[in-house]
């Protein structure tokens, strides 16, 4: 003990330059984290949000012009002939809502389950239309929610708050499997098994306990499982091929880019610039859109996010396979250079176990 105390006393303190570098690094990390999570929220606005306008051509043009004056560049309108066509576009998730003037009495059709923020914006549009109608002694504009959020979670808080834990679940799965499990095949199996059990558990909590999801439980759990699998396997693949650097790249992509740009709490169209489009190409954004489709729209609009998630999952599997082939090739080279057959056999067996 005395020797240890003496050594500790003889160890000089770190130079001030080391302290300065640590402070600079921590400051940079704080700035990156704040930018990643705060920038999308602060800069969110309505731009190019797809909605439908139903009615005669003249009335549709009048409504479109009024929308352009109220929110310039805010909406991308699709003209349809009647209410049924507008409702079909909403249910298919091609638009977020509709302004219907086809039956004389105007109405605004919203889908709060698609995006509460956009539904609130359309509420404001309905209020403005009602005021205009009142000035011309017209009827008040009715608001109808075609795809409402569950009664137990009318704000959609569960779905929005559940986005980050699902990303963290995939990240933690990759972290624990790389630390506790040896063998690429076993890690992949563990990730897939956890994706299934994690999807079942998360869907049960969100749907049966918190009441945040509608739809079929098995479809919702499958959407969550696919999201977790795509996240964890892509990170596992990067780690298998590049080591700690690959794990870091995967974590940054999912946590600092994918999660803030997922658009789950608002909508991808409300994020600034190209960031909403980028977010939908990453597992957090695609997973959120897929879960909305299964929970509230009977799967409509879920094809694209499913394709994105499957591509990330397949990419992770390919990276794991590439890592395995590289290890076996290295073992083969070692075997060719070795003069001892016993060493050769041990090297090849070690590479085989890693695969």
PDB file of N, CA, C and O in Angstrom, residues 102-138:
ATOM      1  N   UNK A 102     -66.468  20.672 -52.632  1.00  0.00           N
ATOM      2  CA  UNK A 102     -67.208  20.018 -53.720  1.00  0.00           C
ATOM      3  C   UNK A 102     -68.703  19.961 -53.472  1.00  0.00           C
ATOM      4  O   UNK A 102     -69.494  19.843 -54.418  1.00  0.00           O
ATOM      5  N   UNK A 103     -69.127  20.050 -52.206  1.00  0.00           N
ATOM      6  CA  UNK A 103     -70.546  19.895 -51.896  1.00  0.00           C
ATOM      7  C   UNK A 103     -71.224  21.202 -51.515  1.00  0.00           C
ATOM      8  O   UNK A 103     -72.311  21.187 -50.939  1.00  0.00           O
ATOM      9  N   UNK A 104     -70.597  22.310 -51.787  1.00  0.00           N
ATOM     10  CA  UNK A 104     -71.177  23.602 -51.450  1.00  0.00           C
ATOM     11  C   UNK A 104     -70.700  24.089 -50.109  1.00  0.00           C
ATOM     12  O   UNK A 104     -70.004  25.099 -50.014  1.00  0.00           O
ATOM     13  N   UNK A 105     -71.057  23.375 -49.033  1.00  0.00           N
ATOM     14  CA  UNK A 105     -70.605  23.751 -47.698  1.00  0.00           C
ATOM     15  C   UNK A 105     -69.156  23.306 -47.529  1.00  0.00           C
ATOM     16  O   UNK A 105     -68.862  22.114 -47.603  1.00  0.00           O
ATOM     17  N   UNK A 106     -68.230  24.220 -47.332  1.00  0.00           N
ATOM     18  CA  UNK A 106     -66.817  23.842 -47.249  1.00  0.00           C
ATOM     19  C   UNK A 106     -66.508  23.065 -45.975  1.00  0.00           C
ATOM     20  O   UNK A 106     -67.140  23.260 -44.933  1.00  0.00           O
ATOM     21  N   UNK A 107     -65.543  22.159 -46.071  1.00  0.00           N
ATOM     22  CA  UNK A 107     -65.076  21.429 -44.908  1.00  0.00           C
ATOM     23  C   UNK A 107     -63.570  21.160 -45.064  1.00  0.00           C
ATOM     24  O   UNK A 107     -63.052  21.108 -46.177  1.00  0.00           O
ATOM     25  N   UNK A 108     -62.919  21.023 -43.939  1.00  0.00           N
ATOM     26  CA  UNK A 108     -61.498  20.675 -43.916  1.00  0.00           C
ATOM     27  C   UNK A 108     -61.380  19.276 -43.325  1.00  0.00           C
ATOM     28  O   UNK A 108     -61.863  19.014 -42.220  1.00  0.00           O
ATOM     29  N   UNK A 109     -60.744  18.383 -44.060  1.00  0.00           N
ATOM     30  CA  UNK A 109     -60.556  17.006 -43.625  1.00  0.00           C
ATOM     31  C   UNK A 109     -59.107  16.852 -43.178  1.00  0.00           C
ATOM     32  O   UNK A 109     -58.180  17.145 -43.942  1.00  0.00           O
ATOM     33  N   UNK A 110     -58.911  16.428 -41.948  1.00  0.00           N
ATOM     34  CA  UNK A 110     -57.563  16.266 -41.413  1.00  0.00           C
ATOM     35  C   UNK A 110     -57.314  14.789 -41.099  1.00  0.00           C
ATOM     36  O   UNK A 110     -58.237  13.966 -41.135  1.00  0.00           O
ATOM     37  N   UNK A 111     -56.063  14.471 -40.784  1.00  0.00           N
ATOM     38  CA  UNK A 111     -55.675  13.129 -40.345  1.00  0.00           C
ATOM     39  C   UNK A 111     -54.638  13.323 -39.242  1.00  0.00           C
ATOM     40  O   UNK A 111     -53.437  13.327 -39.495  1.00  0.00           O
ATOM     41  N   UNK A 112     -55.114  13.510 -38.025  1.00  0.00           N
ATOM     42  CA  UNK A 112     -54.195  13.821 -36.924  1.00  0.00           C
ATOM     43  C   UNK A 112     -53.219  12.685 -36.659  1.00  0.00           C
ATOM     44  O   UNK A 112     -52.120  12.924 -36.144  1.00  0.00           O
ATOM     45  N   UNK A 113     -53.589  11.444 -37.022  1.00  0.00           N
ATOM     46  CA  UNK A 113     -52.674  10.322 -36.831  1.00  0.00           C
ATOM     47  C   UNK A 113     -51.490  10.394 -37.782  1.00  0.00           C
ATOM     48  O   UNK A 113     -50.434   9.825 -37.506  1.00  0.00           O
ATOM     49  N   UNK A 114     -51.635  11.080 -38.912  1.00  0.00           N
ATOM     50  CA  UNK A 114     -50.525  11.225 -39.854  1.00  0.00           C
ATOM     51  C   UNK A 114     -49.525  12.258 -39.366  1.00  0.00           C
ATOM     52  O   UNK A 114     -48.321  12.084 -39.510  1.00  0.00           O
ATOM     53  N   UNK A 115     -50.031  13.347 -38.774  1.00  0.00           N
ATOM     54  CA  UNK A 115     -49.164  14.377 -38.201  1.00  0.00           C
ATOM     55  C   UNK A 115     -50.022  15.346 -37.407  1.00  0.00           C
ATOM     56  O   UNK A 115     -50.840  16.063 -37.985  1.00  0.00           O
ATOM     57  N   UNK A 116     -49.811  15.363 -36.104  1.00  0.00           N
ATOM     58  CA  UNK A 116     -50.566  16.285 -35.276  1.00  0.00           C
ATOM     59  C   UNK A 116     -50.241  17.734 -35.586  1.00  0.00           C
ATOM     60  O   UNK A 116     -51.112  18.600 -35.528  1.00  0.00           O
ATOM     61  N   UNK A 117     -48.984  18.011 -35.941  1.00  0.00           N
ATOM     62  CA  UNK A 117     -48.579  19.384 -36.240  1.00  0.00           C
ATOM     63  C   UNK A 117     -49.260  19.901 -37.501  1.00  0.00           C
ATOM     64  O   UNK A 117     -49.739  21.044 -37.541  1.00  0.00           O
ATOM     65  N   UNK A 118     -49.318  19.060 -38.536  1.00  0.00           N
ATOM     66  CA  UNK A 118     -49.980  19.491 -39.770  1.00  0.00           C
ATOM     67  C   UNK A 118     -51.485  19.581 -39.565  1.00  0.00           C
ATOM     68  O   UNK A 118     -52.145  20.484 -40.112  1.00  0.00           O
ATOM     69  N   UNK A 119     -52.046  18.684 -38.765  1.00  0.00           N
ATOM     70  CA  UNK A 119     -53.470  18.770 -38.465  1.00  0.00           C
ATOM     71  C   UNK A 119     -53.794  20.088 -37.769  1.00  0.00           C
ATOM     72  O   UNK A 119     -54.824  20.720 -38.058  1.00  0.00           O
ATOM     73  N   UNK A 120     -52.901  20.525 -36.867  1.00  0.00           N
ATOM     74  CA  UNK A 120     -53.114  21.791 -36.189  1.00  0.00           C
ATOM     75  C   UNK A 120     -53.030  22.961 -37.172  1.00  0.00           C
ATOM     76  O   UNK A 120     -53.796  23.932 -37.079  1.00  0.00           O
ATOM     77  N   UNK A 121     -52.122  22.854 -38.138  1.00  0.00           N
ATOM     78  CA  UNK A 121     -52.020  23.891 -39.165  1.00  0.00           C
ATOM     79  C   UNK A 121     -53.300  23.970 -39.985  1.00  0.00           C
ATOM     80  O   UNK A 121     -53.792  25.061 -40.299  1.00  0.00           O
ATOM     81  N   UNK A 122     -53.846  22.823 -40.340  1.00  0.00           N
ATOM     82  CA  UNK A 122     -55.094  22.799 -41.106  1.00  0.00           C
ATOM     83  C   UNK A 122     -56.262  23.305 -40.270  1.00  0.00           C
ATOM     84  O   UNK A 122     -57.228  23.859 -40.817  1.00  0.00           O
ATOM     85  N   UNK A 123     -56.198  23.136 -38.959  1.00  0.00           N
ATOM     86  CA  UNK A 123     -57.192  23.755 -38.075  1.00  0.00           C
ATOM     87  C   UNK A 123     -57.163  25.279 -38.255  1.00  0.00           C
ATOM     88  O   UNK A 123     -58.215  25.928 -38.322  1.00  0.00           O
ATOM     89  N   UNK A 124     -55.946  25.825 -38.302  1.00  0.00           N
ATOM     90  CA  UNK A 124     -55.827  27.259 -38.509  1.00  0.00           C
ATOM     91  C   UNK A 124     -56.367  27.691 -39.858  1.00  0.00           C
ATOM     92  O   UNK A 124     -56.993  28.761 -39.973  1.00  0.00           O
ATOM     93  N   UNK A 125     -56.154  26.867 -40.881  1.00  0.00           N
ATOM     94  CA  UNK A 125     -56.711  27.166 -42.202  1.00  0.00           C
ATOM     95  C   UNK A 125     -58.235  27.169 -42.143  1.00  0.00           C
ATOM     96  O   UNK A 125     -58.901  28.043 -42.731  1.00  0.00           O
ATOM     97  N   UNK A 126     -58.790  26.196 -41.428  1.00  0.00           N
ATOM     98  CA  UNK A 126     -60.246  26.136 -41.297  1.00  0.00           C
ATOM     99  C   UNK A 126     -60.792  27.364 -40.593  1.00  0.00           C
ATOM    100  O   UNK A 126     -61.848  27.907 -40.970  1.00  0.00           O
ATOM    101  N   UNK A 127     -60.076  27.840 -39.576  1.00  0.00           N
ATOM    102  CA  UNK A 127     -60.509  29.047 -38.873  1.00  0.00           C
ATOM    103  C   UNK A 127     -60.510  30.258 -39.798  1.00  0.00           C
ATOM    104  O   UNK A 127     -61.451  31.071 -39.802  1.00  0.00           O
ATOM    105  N   UNK A 128     -59.454  30.374 -40.605  1.00  0.00           N
ATOM    106  CA  UNK A 128     -59.383  31.495 -41.548  1.00  0.00           C
ATOM    107  C   UNK A 128     -60.490  31.411 -42.585  1.00  0.00           C
ATOM    108  O   UNK A 128     -61.114  32.426 -42.942  1.00  0.00           O
ATOM    109  N   UNK A 129     -60.779  30.206 -43.066  1.00  0.00           N
ATOM    110  CA  UNK A 129     -61.860  30.039 -44.033  1.00  0.00           C
ATOM    111  C   UNK A 129     -63.211  30.366 -43.413  1.00  0.00           C
ATOM    112  O   UNK A 129     -64.087  30.952 -44.056  1.00  0.00           O
ATOM    113  N   UNK A 130     -63.385  29.992 -42.136  1.00  0.00           N
ATOM    114  CA  UNK A 130     -64.649  30.291 -41.448  1.00  0.00           C
ATOM    115  C   UNK A 130     -64.845  31.794 -41.320  1.00  0.00           C
ATOM    116  O   UNK A 130     -65.954  32.314 -41.494  1.00  0.00           O
ATOM    117  N   UNK A 131     -63.773  32.505 -41.014  1.00  0.00           N
ATOM    118  CA  UNK A 131     -63.879  33.964 -40.908  1.00  0.00           C
ATOM    119  C   UNK A 131     -64.230  34.583 -42.256  1.00  0.00           C
ATOM    120  O   UNK A 131     -65.040  35.518 -42.330  1.00  0.00           O
ATOM    121  N   UNK A 132     -63.634  34.043 -43.319  1.00  0.00           N
ATOM    122  CA  UNK A 132     -63.965  34.553 -44.653  1.00  0.00           C
ATOM    123  C   UNK A 132     -65.409  34.246 -45.008  1.00  0.00           C
ATOM    124  O   UNK A 132     -66.121  35.077 -45.604  1.00  0.00           O
ATOM    125  N   UNK A 133     -65.863  33.040 -44.616  1.00  0.00           N
ATOM    126  CA  UNK A 133     -67.246  32.669 -44.889  1.00  0.00           C
ATOM    127  C   UNK A 133     -68.217  33.544 -44.106  1.00  0.00           C
ATOM    128  O   UNK A 133     -69.281  33.917 -44.596  1.00  0.00           O
ATOM    129  N   UNK A 134     -67.829  33.886 -42.863  1.00  0.00           N
ATOM    130  CA  UNK A 134     -68.705  34.715 -42.032  1.00  0.00           C
ATOM    131  C   UNK A 134     -68.880  36.098 -42.650  1.00  0.00           C
ATOM    132  O   UNK A 134     -69.964  36.697 -42.573  1.00  0.00           O
ATOM    133  N   UNK A 135     -67.840  36.625 -43.256  1.00  0.00           N
ATOM    134  CA  UNK A 135     -67.932  37.936 -43.883  1.00  0.00           C
ATOM    135  C   UNK A 135     -68.865  37.928 -45.086  1.00  0.00           C
ATOM    136  O   UNK A 135     -69.446  38.954 -45.438  1.00  0.00           O
ATOM    137  N   UNK A 136     -69.008  36.789 -45.711  1.00  0.00           N
ATOM    138  CA  UNK A 136     -69.906  36.678 -46.866  1.00  0.00           C
ATOM    139  C   UNK A 136     -71.199  35.962 -46.503  1.00  0.00           C
ATOM    140  O   UNK A 136     -71.909  35.477 -47.379  1.00  0.00           O
ATOM    141  N   UNK A 137     -71.469  35.882 -45.206  1.00  0.00           N
ATOM    142  CA  UNK A 137     -72.700  35.246 -44.708  1.00  0.00           C
ATOM    143  C   UNK A 137     -72.779  33.796 -45.144  1.00  0.00           C
ATOM    144  O   UNK A 137     -73.846  33.259 -45.380  1.00  0.00           O
ATOM    145  N   UNK A 138     -71.643  33.155 -45.221  1.00  0.00           N
ATOM    146  CA  UNK A 138     -71.618  31.746 -45.597  1.00  0.00           C
ATOM    147  C   UNK A 138     -71.627  30.853 -44.370  1.00  0.00           C
ATOM    148  O   UNK A 138     -71.585  31.308 -43.223  1.00  0.00           O
TER     149      UNK A 138
END
